[in-house]
JSON list of C-alpha atoms in Angstrom, two decimals:
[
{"chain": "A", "resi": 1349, "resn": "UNK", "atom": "CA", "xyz": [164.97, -45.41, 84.09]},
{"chain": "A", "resi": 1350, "resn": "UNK", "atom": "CA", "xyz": [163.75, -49.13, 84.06]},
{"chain": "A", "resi": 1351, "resn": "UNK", "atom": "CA", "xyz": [160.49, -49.74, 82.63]},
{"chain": "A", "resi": 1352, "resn": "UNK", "atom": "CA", "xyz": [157.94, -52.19, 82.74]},
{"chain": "A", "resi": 1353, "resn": "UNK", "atom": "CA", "xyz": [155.10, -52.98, 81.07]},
{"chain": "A", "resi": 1354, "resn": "UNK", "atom": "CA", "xyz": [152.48, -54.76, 82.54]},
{"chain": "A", "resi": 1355, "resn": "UNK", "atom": "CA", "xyz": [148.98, -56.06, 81.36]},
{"chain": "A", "resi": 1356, "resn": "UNK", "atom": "CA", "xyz": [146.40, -55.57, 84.06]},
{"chain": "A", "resi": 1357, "resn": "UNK", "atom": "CA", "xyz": [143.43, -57.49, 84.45]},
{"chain": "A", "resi": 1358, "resn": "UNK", "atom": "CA", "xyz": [141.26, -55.25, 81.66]},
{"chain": "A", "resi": 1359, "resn": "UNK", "atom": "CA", "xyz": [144.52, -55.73, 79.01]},
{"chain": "A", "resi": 1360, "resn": "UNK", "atom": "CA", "xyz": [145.71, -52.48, 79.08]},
{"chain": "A", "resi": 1361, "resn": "UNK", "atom": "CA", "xyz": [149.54, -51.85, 79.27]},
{"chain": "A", "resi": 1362, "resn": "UNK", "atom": "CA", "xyz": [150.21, -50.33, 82.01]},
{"chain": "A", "resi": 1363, "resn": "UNK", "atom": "CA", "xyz": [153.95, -48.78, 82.79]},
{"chain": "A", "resi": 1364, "resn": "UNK", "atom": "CA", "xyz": [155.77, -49.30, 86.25]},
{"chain": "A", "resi": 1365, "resn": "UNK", "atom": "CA", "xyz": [158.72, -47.28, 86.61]},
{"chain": "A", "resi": 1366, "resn": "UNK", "atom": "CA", "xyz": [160.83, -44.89, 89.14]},
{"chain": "A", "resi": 1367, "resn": "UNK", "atom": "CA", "xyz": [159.09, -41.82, 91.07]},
{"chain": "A", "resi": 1368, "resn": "UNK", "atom": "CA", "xyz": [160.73, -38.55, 89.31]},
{"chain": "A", "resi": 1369, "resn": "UNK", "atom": "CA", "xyz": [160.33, -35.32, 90.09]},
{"chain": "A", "resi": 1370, "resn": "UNK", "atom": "CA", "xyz": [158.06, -34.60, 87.30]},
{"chain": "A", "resi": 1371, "resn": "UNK", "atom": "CA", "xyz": [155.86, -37.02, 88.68]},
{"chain": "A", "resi": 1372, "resn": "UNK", "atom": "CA", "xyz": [154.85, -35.28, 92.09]},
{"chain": "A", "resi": 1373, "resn": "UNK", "atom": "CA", "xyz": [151.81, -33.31, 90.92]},
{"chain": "A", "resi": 1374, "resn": "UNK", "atom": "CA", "xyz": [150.04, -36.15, 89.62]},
{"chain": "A", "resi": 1375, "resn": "UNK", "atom": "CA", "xyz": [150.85, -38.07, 92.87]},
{"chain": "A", "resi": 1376, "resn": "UNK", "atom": "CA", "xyz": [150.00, -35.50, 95.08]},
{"chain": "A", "resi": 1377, "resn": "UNK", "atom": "CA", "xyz": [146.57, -35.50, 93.05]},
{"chain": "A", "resi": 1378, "resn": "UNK", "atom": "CA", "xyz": [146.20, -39.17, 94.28]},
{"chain": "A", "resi": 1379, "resn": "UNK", "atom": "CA", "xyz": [147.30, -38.61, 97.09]},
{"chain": "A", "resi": 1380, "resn": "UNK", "atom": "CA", "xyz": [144.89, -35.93, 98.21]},
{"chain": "A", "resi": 1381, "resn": "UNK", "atom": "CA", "xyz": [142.05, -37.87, 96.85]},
{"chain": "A", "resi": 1382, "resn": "UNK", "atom": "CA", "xyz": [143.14, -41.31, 98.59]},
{"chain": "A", "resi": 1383, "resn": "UNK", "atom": "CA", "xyz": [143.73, -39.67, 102.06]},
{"chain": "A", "resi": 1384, "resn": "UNK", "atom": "CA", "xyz": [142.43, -37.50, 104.81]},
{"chain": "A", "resi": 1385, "resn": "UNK", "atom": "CA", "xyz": [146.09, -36.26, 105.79]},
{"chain": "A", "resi": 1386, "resn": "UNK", "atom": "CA", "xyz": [147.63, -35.91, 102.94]},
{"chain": "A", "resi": 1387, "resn": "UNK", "atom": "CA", "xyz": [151.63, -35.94, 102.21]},
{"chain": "A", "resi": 1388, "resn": "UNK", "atom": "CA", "xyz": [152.58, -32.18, 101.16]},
{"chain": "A", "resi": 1389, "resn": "UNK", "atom": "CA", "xyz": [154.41, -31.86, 98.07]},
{"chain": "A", "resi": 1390, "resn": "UNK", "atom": "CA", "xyz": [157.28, -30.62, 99.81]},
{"chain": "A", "resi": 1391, "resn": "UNK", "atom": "CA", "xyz": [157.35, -34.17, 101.82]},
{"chain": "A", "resi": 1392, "resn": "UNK", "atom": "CA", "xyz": [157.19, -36.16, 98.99]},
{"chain": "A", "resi": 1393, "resn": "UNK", "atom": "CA", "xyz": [160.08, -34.27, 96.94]},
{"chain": "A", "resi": 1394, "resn": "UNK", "atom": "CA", "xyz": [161.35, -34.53, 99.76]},
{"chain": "A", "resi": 1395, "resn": "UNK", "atom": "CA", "xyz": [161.31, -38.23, 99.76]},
{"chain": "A", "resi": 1396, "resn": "UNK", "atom": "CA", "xyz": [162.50, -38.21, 96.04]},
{"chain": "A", "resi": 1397, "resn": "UNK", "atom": "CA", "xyz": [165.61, -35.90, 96.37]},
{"chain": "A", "resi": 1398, "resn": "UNK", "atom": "CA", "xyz": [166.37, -35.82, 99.78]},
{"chain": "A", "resi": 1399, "resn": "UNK", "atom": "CA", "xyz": [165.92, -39.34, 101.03]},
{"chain": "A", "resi": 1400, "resn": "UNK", "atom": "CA", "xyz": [168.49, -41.86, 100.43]},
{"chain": "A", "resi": 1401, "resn": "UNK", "atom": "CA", "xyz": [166.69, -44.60, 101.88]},
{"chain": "A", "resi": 1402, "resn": "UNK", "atom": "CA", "xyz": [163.55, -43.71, 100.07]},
{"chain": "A", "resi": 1403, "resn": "UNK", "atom": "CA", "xyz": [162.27, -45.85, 96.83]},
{"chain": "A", "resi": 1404, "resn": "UNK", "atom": "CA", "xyz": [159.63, -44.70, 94.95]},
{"chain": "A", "resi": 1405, "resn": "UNK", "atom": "CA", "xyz": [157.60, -47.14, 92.21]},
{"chain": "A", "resi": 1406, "resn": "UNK", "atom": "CA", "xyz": [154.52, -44.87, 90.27]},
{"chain": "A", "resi": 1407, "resn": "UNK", "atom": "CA", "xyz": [152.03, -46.79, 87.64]},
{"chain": "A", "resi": 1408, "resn": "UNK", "atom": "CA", "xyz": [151.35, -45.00, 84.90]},
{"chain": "A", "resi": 1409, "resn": "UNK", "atom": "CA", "xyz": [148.88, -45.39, 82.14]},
{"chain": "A", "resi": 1410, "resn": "UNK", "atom": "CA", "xyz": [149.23, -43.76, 78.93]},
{"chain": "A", "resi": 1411, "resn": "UNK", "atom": "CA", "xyz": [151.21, -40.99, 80.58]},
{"chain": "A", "resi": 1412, "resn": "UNK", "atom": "CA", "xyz": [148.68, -40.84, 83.83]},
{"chain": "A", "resi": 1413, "resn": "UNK", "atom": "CA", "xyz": [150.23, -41.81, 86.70]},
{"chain": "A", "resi": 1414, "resn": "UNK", "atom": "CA", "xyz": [147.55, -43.85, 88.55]},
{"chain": "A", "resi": 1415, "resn": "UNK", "atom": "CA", "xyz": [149.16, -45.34, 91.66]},
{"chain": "A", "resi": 1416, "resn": "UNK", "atom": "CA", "xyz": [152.29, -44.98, 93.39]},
{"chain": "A", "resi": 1417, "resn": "UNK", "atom": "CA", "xyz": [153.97, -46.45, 96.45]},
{"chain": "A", "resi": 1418, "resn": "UNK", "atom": "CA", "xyz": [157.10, -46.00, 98.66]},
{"chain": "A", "resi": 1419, "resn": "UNK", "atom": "CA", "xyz": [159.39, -47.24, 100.97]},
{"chain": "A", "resi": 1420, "resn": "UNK", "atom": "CA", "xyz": [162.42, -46.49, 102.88]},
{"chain": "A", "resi": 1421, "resn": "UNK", "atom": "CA", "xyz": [165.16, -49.18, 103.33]},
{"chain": "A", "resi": 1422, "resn": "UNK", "atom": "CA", "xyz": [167.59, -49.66, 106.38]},
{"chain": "A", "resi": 1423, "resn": "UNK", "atom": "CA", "xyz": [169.80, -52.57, 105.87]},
{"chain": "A", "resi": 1424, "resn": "UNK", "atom": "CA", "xyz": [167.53, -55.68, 105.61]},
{"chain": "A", "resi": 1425, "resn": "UNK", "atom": "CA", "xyz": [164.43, -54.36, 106.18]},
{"chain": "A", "resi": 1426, "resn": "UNK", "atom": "CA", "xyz": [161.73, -52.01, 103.99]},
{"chain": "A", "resi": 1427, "resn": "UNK", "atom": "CA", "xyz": [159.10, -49.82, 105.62]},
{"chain": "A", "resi": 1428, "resn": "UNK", "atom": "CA", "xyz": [156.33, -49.00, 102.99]},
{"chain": "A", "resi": 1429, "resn": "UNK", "atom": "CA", "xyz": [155.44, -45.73, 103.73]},
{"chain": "A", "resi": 1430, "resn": "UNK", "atom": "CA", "xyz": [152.67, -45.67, 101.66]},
{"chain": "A", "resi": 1431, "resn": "UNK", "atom": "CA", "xyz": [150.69, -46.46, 99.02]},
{"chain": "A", "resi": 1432, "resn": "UNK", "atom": "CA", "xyz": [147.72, -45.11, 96.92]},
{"chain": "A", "resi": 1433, "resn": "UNK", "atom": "CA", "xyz": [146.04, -46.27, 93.67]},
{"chain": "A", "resi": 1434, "resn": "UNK", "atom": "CA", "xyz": [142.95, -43.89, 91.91]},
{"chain": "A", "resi": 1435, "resn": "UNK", "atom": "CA", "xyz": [139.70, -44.50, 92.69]},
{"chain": "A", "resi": 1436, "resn": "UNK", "atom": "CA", "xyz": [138.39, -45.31, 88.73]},
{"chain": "A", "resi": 1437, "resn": "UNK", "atom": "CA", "xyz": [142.08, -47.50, 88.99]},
{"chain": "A", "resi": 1438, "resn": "UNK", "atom": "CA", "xyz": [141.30, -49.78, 91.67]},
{"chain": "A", "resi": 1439, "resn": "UNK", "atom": "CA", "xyz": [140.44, -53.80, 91.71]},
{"chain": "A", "resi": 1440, "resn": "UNK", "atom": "CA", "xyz": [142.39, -54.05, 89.17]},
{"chain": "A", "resi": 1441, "resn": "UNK", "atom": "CA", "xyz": [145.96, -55.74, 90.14]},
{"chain": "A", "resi": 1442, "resn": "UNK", "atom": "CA", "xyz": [148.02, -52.67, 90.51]},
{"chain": "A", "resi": 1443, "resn": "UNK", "atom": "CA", "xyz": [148.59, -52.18, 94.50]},
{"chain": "A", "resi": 1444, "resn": "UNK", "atom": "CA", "xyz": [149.89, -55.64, 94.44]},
{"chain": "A", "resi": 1445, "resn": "UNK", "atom": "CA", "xyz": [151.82, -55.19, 91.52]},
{"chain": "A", "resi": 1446, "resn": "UNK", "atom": "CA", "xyz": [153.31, -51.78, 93.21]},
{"chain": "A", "resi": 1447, "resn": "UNK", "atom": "CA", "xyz": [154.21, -54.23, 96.07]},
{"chain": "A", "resi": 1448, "resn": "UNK", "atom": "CA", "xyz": [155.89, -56.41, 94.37]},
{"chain": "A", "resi": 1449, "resn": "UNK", "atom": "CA", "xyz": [157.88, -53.70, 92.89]},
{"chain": "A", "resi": 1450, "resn": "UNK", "atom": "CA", "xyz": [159.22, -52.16, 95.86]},
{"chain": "A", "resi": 1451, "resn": "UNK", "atom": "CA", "xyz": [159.68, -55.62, 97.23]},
{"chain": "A", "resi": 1452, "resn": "UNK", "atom": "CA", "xyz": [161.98, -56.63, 93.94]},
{"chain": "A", "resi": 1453, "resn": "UNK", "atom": "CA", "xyz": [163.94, -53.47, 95.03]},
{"chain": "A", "resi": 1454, "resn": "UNK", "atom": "CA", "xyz": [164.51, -53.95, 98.50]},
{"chain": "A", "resi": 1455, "resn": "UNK", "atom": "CA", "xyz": [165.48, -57.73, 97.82]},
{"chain": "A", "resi": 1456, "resn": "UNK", "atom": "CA", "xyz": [168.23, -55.89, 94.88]},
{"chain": "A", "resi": 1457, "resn": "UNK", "atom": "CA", "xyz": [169.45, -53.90, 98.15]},
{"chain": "A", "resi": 1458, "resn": "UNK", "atom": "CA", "xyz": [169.87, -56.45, 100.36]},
{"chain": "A", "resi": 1459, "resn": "UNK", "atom": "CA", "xyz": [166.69, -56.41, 101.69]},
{"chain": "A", "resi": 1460, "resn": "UNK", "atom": "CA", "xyz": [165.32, -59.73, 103.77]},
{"chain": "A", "resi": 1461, "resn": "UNK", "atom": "CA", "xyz": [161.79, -58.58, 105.30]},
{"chain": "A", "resi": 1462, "resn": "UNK", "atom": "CA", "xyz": [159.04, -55.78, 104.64]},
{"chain": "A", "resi": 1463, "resn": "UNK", "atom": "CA", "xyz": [157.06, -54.06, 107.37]},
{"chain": "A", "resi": 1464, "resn": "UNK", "atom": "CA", "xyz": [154.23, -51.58, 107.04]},
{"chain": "A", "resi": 1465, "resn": "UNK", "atom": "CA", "xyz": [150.94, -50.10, 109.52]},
{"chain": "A", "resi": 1466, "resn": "UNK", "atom": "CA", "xyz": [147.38, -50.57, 107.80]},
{"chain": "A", "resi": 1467, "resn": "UNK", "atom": "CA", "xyz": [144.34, -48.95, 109.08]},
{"chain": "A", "resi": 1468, "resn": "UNK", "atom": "CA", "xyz": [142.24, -51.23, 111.50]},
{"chain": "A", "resi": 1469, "resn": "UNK", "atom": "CA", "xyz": [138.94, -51.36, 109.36]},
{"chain": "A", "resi": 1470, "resn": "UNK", "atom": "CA", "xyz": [140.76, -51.11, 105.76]},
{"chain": "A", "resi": 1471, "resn": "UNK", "atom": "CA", "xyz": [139.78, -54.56, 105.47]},
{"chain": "A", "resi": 1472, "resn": "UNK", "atom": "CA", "xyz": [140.38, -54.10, 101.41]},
{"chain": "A", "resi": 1473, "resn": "UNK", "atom": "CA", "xyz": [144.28, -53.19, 102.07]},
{"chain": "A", "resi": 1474, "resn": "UNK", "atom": "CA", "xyz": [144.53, -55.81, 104.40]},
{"chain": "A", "resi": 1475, "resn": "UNK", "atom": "CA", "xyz": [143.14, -58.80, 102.30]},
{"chain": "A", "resi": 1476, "resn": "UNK", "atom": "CA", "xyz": [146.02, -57.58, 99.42]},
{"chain": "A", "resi": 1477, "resn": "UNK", "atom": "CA", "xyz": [148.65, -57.65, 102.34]},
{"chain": "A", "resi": 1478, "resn": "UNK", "atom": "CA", "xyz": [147.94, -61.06, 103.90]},
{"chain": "A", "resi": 1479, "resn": "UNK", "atom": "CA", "xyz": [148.37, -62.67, 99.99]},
{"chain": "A", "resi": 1480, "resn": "UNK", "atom": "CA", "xyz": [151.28, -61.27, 99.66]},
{"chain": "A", "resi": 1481, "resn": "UNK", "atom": "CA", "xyz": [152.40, -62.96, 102.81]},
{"chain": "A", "resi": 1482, "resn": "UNK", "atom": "CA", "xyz": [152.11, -60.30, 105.46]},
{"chain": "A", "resi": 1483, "resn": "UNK", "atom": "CA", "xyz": [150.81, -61.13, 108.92]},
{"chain": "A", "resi": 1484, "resn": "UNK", "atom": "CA", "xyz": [150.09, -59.28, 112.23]},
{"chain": "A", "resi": 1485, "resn": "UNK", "atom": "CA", "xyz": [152.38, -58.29, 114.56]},
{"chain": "A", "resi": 1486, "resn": "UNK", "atom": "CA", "xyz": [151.06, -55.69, 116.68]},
{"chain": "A", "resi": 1487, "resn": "UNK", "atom": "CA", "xyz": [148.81, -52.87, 116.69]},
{"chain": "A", "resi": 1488, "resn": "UNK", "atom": "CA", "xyz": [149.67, -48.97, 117.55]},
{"chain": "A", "resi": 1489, "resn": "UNK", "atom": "CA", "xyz": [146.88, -47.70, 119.19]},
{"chain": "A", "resi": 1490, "resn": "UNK", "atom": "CA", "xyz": [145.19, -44.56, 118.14]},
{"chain": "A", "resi": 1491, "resn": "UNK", "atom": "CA", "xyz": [148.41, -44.40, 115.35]},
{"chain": "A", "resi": 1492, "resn": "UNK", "atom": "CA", "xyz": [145.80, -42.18, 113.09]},
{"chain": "A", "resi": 1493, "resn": "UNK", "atom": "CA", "xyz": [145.24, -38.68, 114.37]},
{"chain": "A", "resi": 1494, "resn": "UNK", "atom": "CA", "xyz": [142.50, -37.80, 111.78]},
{"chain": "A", "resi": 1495, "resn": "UNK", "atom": "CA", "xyz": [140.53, -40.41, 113.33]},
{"chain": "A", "resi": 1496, "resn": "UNK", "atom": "CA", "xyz": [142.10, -41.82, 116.63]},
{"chain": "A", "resi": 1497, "resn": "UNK", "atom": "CA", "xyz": [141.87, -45.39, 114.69]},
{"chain": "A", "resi": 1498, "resn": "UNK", "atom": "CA", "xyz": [144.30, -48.08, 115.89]},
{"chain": "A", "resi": 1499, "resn": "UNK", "atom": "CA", "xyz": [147.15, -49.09, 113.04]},
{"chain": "A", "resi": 1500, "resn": "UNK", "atom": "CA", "xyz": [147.84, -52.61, 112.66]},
{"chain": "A", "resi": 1501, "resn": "UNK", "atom": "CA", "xyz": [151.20, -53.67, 112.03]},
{"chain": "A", "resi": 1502, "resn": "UNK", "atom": "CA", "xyz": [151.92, -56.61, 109.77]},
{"chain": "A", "resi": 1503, "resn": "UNK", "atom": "CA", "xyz": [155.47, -57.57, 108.46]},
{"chain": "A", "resi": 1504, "resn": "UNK", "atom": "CA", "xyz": [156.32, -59.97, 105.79]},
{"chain": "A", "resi": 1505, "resn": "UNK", "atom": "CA", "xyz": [159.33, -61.98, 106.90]},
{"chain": "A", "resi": 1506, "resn": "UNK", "atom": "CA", "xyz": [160.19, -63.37, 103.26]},
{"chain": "A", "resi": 1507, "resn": "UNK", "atom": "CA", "xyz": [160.12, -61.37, 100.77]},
{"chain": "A", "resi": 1508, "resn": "UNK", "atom": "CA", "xyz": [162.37, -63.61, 98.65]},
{"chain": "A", "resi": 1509, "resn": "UNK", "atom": "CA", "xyz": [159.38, -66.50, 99.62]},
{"chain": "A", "resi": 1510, "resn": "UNK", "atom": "CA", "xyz": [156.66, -64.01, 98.25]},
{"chain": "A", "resi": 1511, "resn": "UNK", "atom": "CA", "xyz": [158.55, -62.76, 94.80]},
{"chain": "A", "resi": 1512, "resn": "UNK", "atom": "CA", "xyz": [159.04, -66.47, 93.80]},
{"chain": "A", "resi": 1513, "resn": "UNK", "atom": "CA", "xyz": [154.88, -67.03, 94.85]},
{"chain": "A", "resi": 1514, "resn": "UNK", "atom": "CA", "xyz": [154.10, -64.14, 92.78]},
{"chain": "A", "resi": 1515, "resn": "UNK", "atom": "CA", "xyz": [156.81, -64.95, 89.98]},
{"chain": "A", "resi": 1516, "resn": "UNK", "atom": "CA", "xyz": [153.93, -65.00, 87.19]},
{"chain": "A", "resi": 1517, "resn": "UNK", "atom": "CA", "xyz": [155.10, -61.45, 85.74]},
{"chain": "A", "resi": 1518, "resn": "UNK", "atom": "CA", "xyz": [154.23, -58.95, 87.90]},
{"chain": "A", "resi": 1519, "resn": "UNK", "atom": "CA", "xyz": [157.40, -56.32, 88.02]},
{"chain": "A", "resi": 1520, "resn": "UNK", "atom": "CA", "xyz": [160.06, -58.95, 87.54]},
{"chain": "A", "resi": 1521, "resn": "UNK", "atom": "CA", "xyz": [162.62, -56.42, 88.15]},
{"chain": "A", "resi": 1522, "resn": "UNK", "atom": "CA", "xyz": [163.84, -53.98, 90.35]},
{"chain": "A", "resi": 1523, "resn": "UNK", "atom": "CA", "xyz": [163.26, -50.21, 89.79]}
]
């Protein structure tokens, strides 16, 4: 597997590289901790096994995997299907830099444009979307069932535009 080693904002080195099997409990860990309705473990080895359209990027630090994020890929277009970075991890560079990742990877399979949904009120997720050149599209009301919150949904028409914006380093190459 590709690796990459990137320094974050505090200077430590941190890895970004494929999702592998061996890799689910520690994402699952995240994932629990990040969301209300979590994936199950089944769904995301699922998405690592089963899923041809799936890509899967995980950061790891020191053998910790502290963020992860995945997408599936039809033709020219990428649906991240989610993302999720620890809590002690966060502020620190690496959602973007998982982003950038998947988008490197969808641009190596042809892909043209990224689309995602984002919580209404996660004002934090949004603000990393928008600089990375997403804007809104539409909104799917009451998308969340935990909380009857409204999704918005934001694509990113360019991702060729934003990889040569963000060209400074961060995951230069495709997983």
């Amino acid at each position: 597997f590709l690796r990459l080693y990137i320094r974050n904002k505090n200077m430590s080195e941190l890895v970004y590289r494929s999702m592998t099997l061996p890799d689910i409990e520690q994402v699952y860990e995240i994932e629990c901790s990040c969301f209300s309705q979590p994936w199950s473990v089944e769904s995301l080895i699922g998405e690592v096994i089963r899923n041809d359209a799936a890509s899967y990027v995980v950061a790891e630090d020191n053998g910790k995997i502290v963020g992860y994020a995945g997408m599936w890929q039809m033709f020219d277009e990428a649906h991240m299907t989610n993302i999720a970075v620890a809590a002690e991890y966060r502020c620190r560079g690496i959602a973007t830099n998982l982003i950038l990742c998947l988008m490197r990877t969808a641009k190596a399979n042809g892909g043209k444009r990224m689309t995602l949904e984002v919580r209404e009120f996660n004002h934090k997720a949004q603000r990393v979307y928008f600089a990375l050149g997403f804007r809104y599209a539409g909104t799917r009301r009451k998308y969340y069932s935990d909380t009857g919150e409204n999704a918005l949904i934001l694509w990113n028409d360019s991702i060729d535009n934003t990889l040569r914006a963000h060209a400074d380093g961060s995951c230069s190459e495709s997983l």
